XYZ file of C-alpha atoms in Angstrom:
148
model
C -19.303 2.667 3.540
C -17.888 5.660 1.662
C -15.486 4.685 -1.134
C -14.208 8.273 -1.437
C -13.124 8.103 2.213
C -11.331 4.826 1.454
C -9.548 6.362 -1.526
C -8.573 9.411 0.556
C -7.290 7.079 3.284
C -5.047 5.313 0.749
C -3.753 8.628 -0.623
C -2.999 9.897 2.884
C -1.173 6.667 3.690
C 1.073 7.157 0.632
C 1.726 10.821 1.464
C 2.696 9.956 5.044
C 4.952 7.133 3.890
C 6.649 9.377 1.307
C 7.294 12.058 3.943
C 8.847 9.440 6.207
C 11.102 8.073 3.453
C 12.176 11.569 2.355
C 12.971 12.420 5.990
C 15.082 9.282 6.328
C 16.910 10.128 3.104
C 17.636 13.642 4.358
C 19.056 12.243 7.603
C 21.279 9.892 5.609
C 22.495 12.752 3.397
C 23.402 14.741 6.498
C 25.127 11.691 7.943
C 27.059 11.221 4.719
C 28.114 14.876 4.691
C 29.319 14.823 8.305
C 31.032 11.475 7.703
C 32.898 12.947 4.724
C 34.113 15.918 6.765
C 35.263 13.982 9.802
C 36.888 10.691 8.850
C 39.282 8.829 6.658
C 40.315 5.211 6.321
C 38.581 1.837 6.166
C 36.041 2.621 8.882
C 35.045 5.749 6.987
C 34.626 3.825 3.728
C 32.534 1.148 5.437
C 30.285 3.823 6.938
C 29.867 5.530 3.565
C 29.053 2.211 1.880
C 26.414 1.419 4.504
C 24.816 4.839 4.037
C 24.832 4.369 0.255
C 23.131 0.967 0.597
C 20.460 2.457 2.835
C 19.928 5.315 0.348
C 19.447 2.778 -2.455
C 16.929 0.871 -0.338
C 14.976 4.068 0.339
C 15.080 4.952 -3.362
C 13.499 1.585 -4.159
C 10.816 2.286 -1.568
C 10.069 5.607 -3.283
C 9.714 3.795 -6.608
C 7.244 1.358 -5.032
C 5.298 4.261 -3.554
C 5.136 5.878 -6.997
C 3.805 2.625 -8.470
C 1.130 2.573 -5.760
C 0.266 6.213 -6.504
C -0.120 5.344 -10.195
C -2.388 2.442 -9.247
C -4.557 4.793 -7.178
C -4.872 7.136 -10.158
C -6.464 4.253 -12.070
C -9.079 3.634 -9.370
C -12.543 4.683 -10.498
C -14.775 4.596 -7.438
C -17.786 5.678 -9.510
C -17.664 2.594 -11.742
C -20.328 0.148 -10.665
C -20.199 -3.388 -11.956
C -21.495 -6.681 -10.716
C -17.990 -8.158 -10.540
C -15.164 -7.162 -8.189
C -12.479 -5.028 -9.867
C -9.878 -2.356 -9.087
C -11.677 0.168 -6.880
C -14.367 -2.214 -5.640
C -15.364 -2.469 -2.024
C -16.066 -6.157 -1.529
C -18.175 -7.216 1.428
C -17.697 -10.842 2.422
C -19.231 -12.789 5.265
C -16.112 -12.114 7.352
C -14.668 -8.742 6.260
C -14.675 -5.797 3.873
C -11.900 -5.458 1.265
C -11.087 -2.334 -0.767
C -9.257 -3.473 -3.903
C -6.710 -0.734 -4.589
C -3.347 -0.659 -2.792
C -2.044 -2.266 0.368
C -2.133 0.121 3.298
C -3.434 0.498 6.836
C -6.799 -0.857 7.879
C -9.549 1.752 7.485
C -12.056 2.007 10.325
C -15.402 3.788 10.213
C -18.521 3.398 12.339
C -17.117 0.285 13.997
C -16.411 -1.443 10.685
C -12.947 -2.363 9.450
C -11.963 -2.327 5.797
C -8.793 -4.042 4.647
C -7.185 -2.015 1.869
C -5.402 -4.544 -0.322
C -3.387 -4.411 -3.501
C -4.898 -6.134 -6.497
C -1.697 -8.215 -6.470
C -2.435 -9.552 -2.981
C -3.564 -13.185 -2.924
C -6.934 -12.381 -1.311
C -7.605 -9.661 -3.902
C -6.705 -12.012 -6.762
C -9.135 -14.542 -5.316
C -11.906 -11.917 -5.131
C -11.318 -10.251 -8.523
C -14.130 -10.994 -10.941
C -16.353 -12.501 -8.255
C -20.000 -11.470 -8.000
C -22.519 -11.199 -5.193
C -23.274 -14.711 -3.950
C -19.993 -16.208 -5.217
C -17.701 -18.052 -2.833
C -13.920 -18.235 -2.833
C -11.601 -20.592 -1.018
C -8.586 -18.795 0.411
C -6.085 -20.307 2.859
C -8.500 -23.096 3.636
C -11.350 -20.709 4.467
C -14.427 -20.215 2.305
C -15.479 -16.583 1.897
C -18.891 -15.688 0.499
C -19.265 -12.388 -1.354
C -22.264 -10.604 0.160
C -22.031 -7.416 -1.904
C -19.868 -5.430 -4.317
C -19.845 -1.638 -3.926
């Protein structure tokens, strides 16, 4: 499994998500502008307030995306250690996990890799584990087969 492809997959996920959020913000700005030109009264104020709330929500999403981008910058896919860490591809007896950021499942050659944030419970359980170690997560025992 190619860790560079996994890293690129995560970067592309963030870029696509940012484009979507920016597009939604632009639509809201246009909505706000047309709302300002066309209405007055309580209904108008309620509409403006709803648009403002949605803009704030999207701004928070952009901040979270920036945090994820910063996390990806810290990923060193060339670092090889015996223990799972940020940037590790962990092979268990049931699945592969790329410890970086949470994003879509990566598929290659019939294999699935779950890209998970190091803050995710499964990632926290795997961090520091070595080949042959087992972890209990949600009542299921996972055995680490390899760390890439």
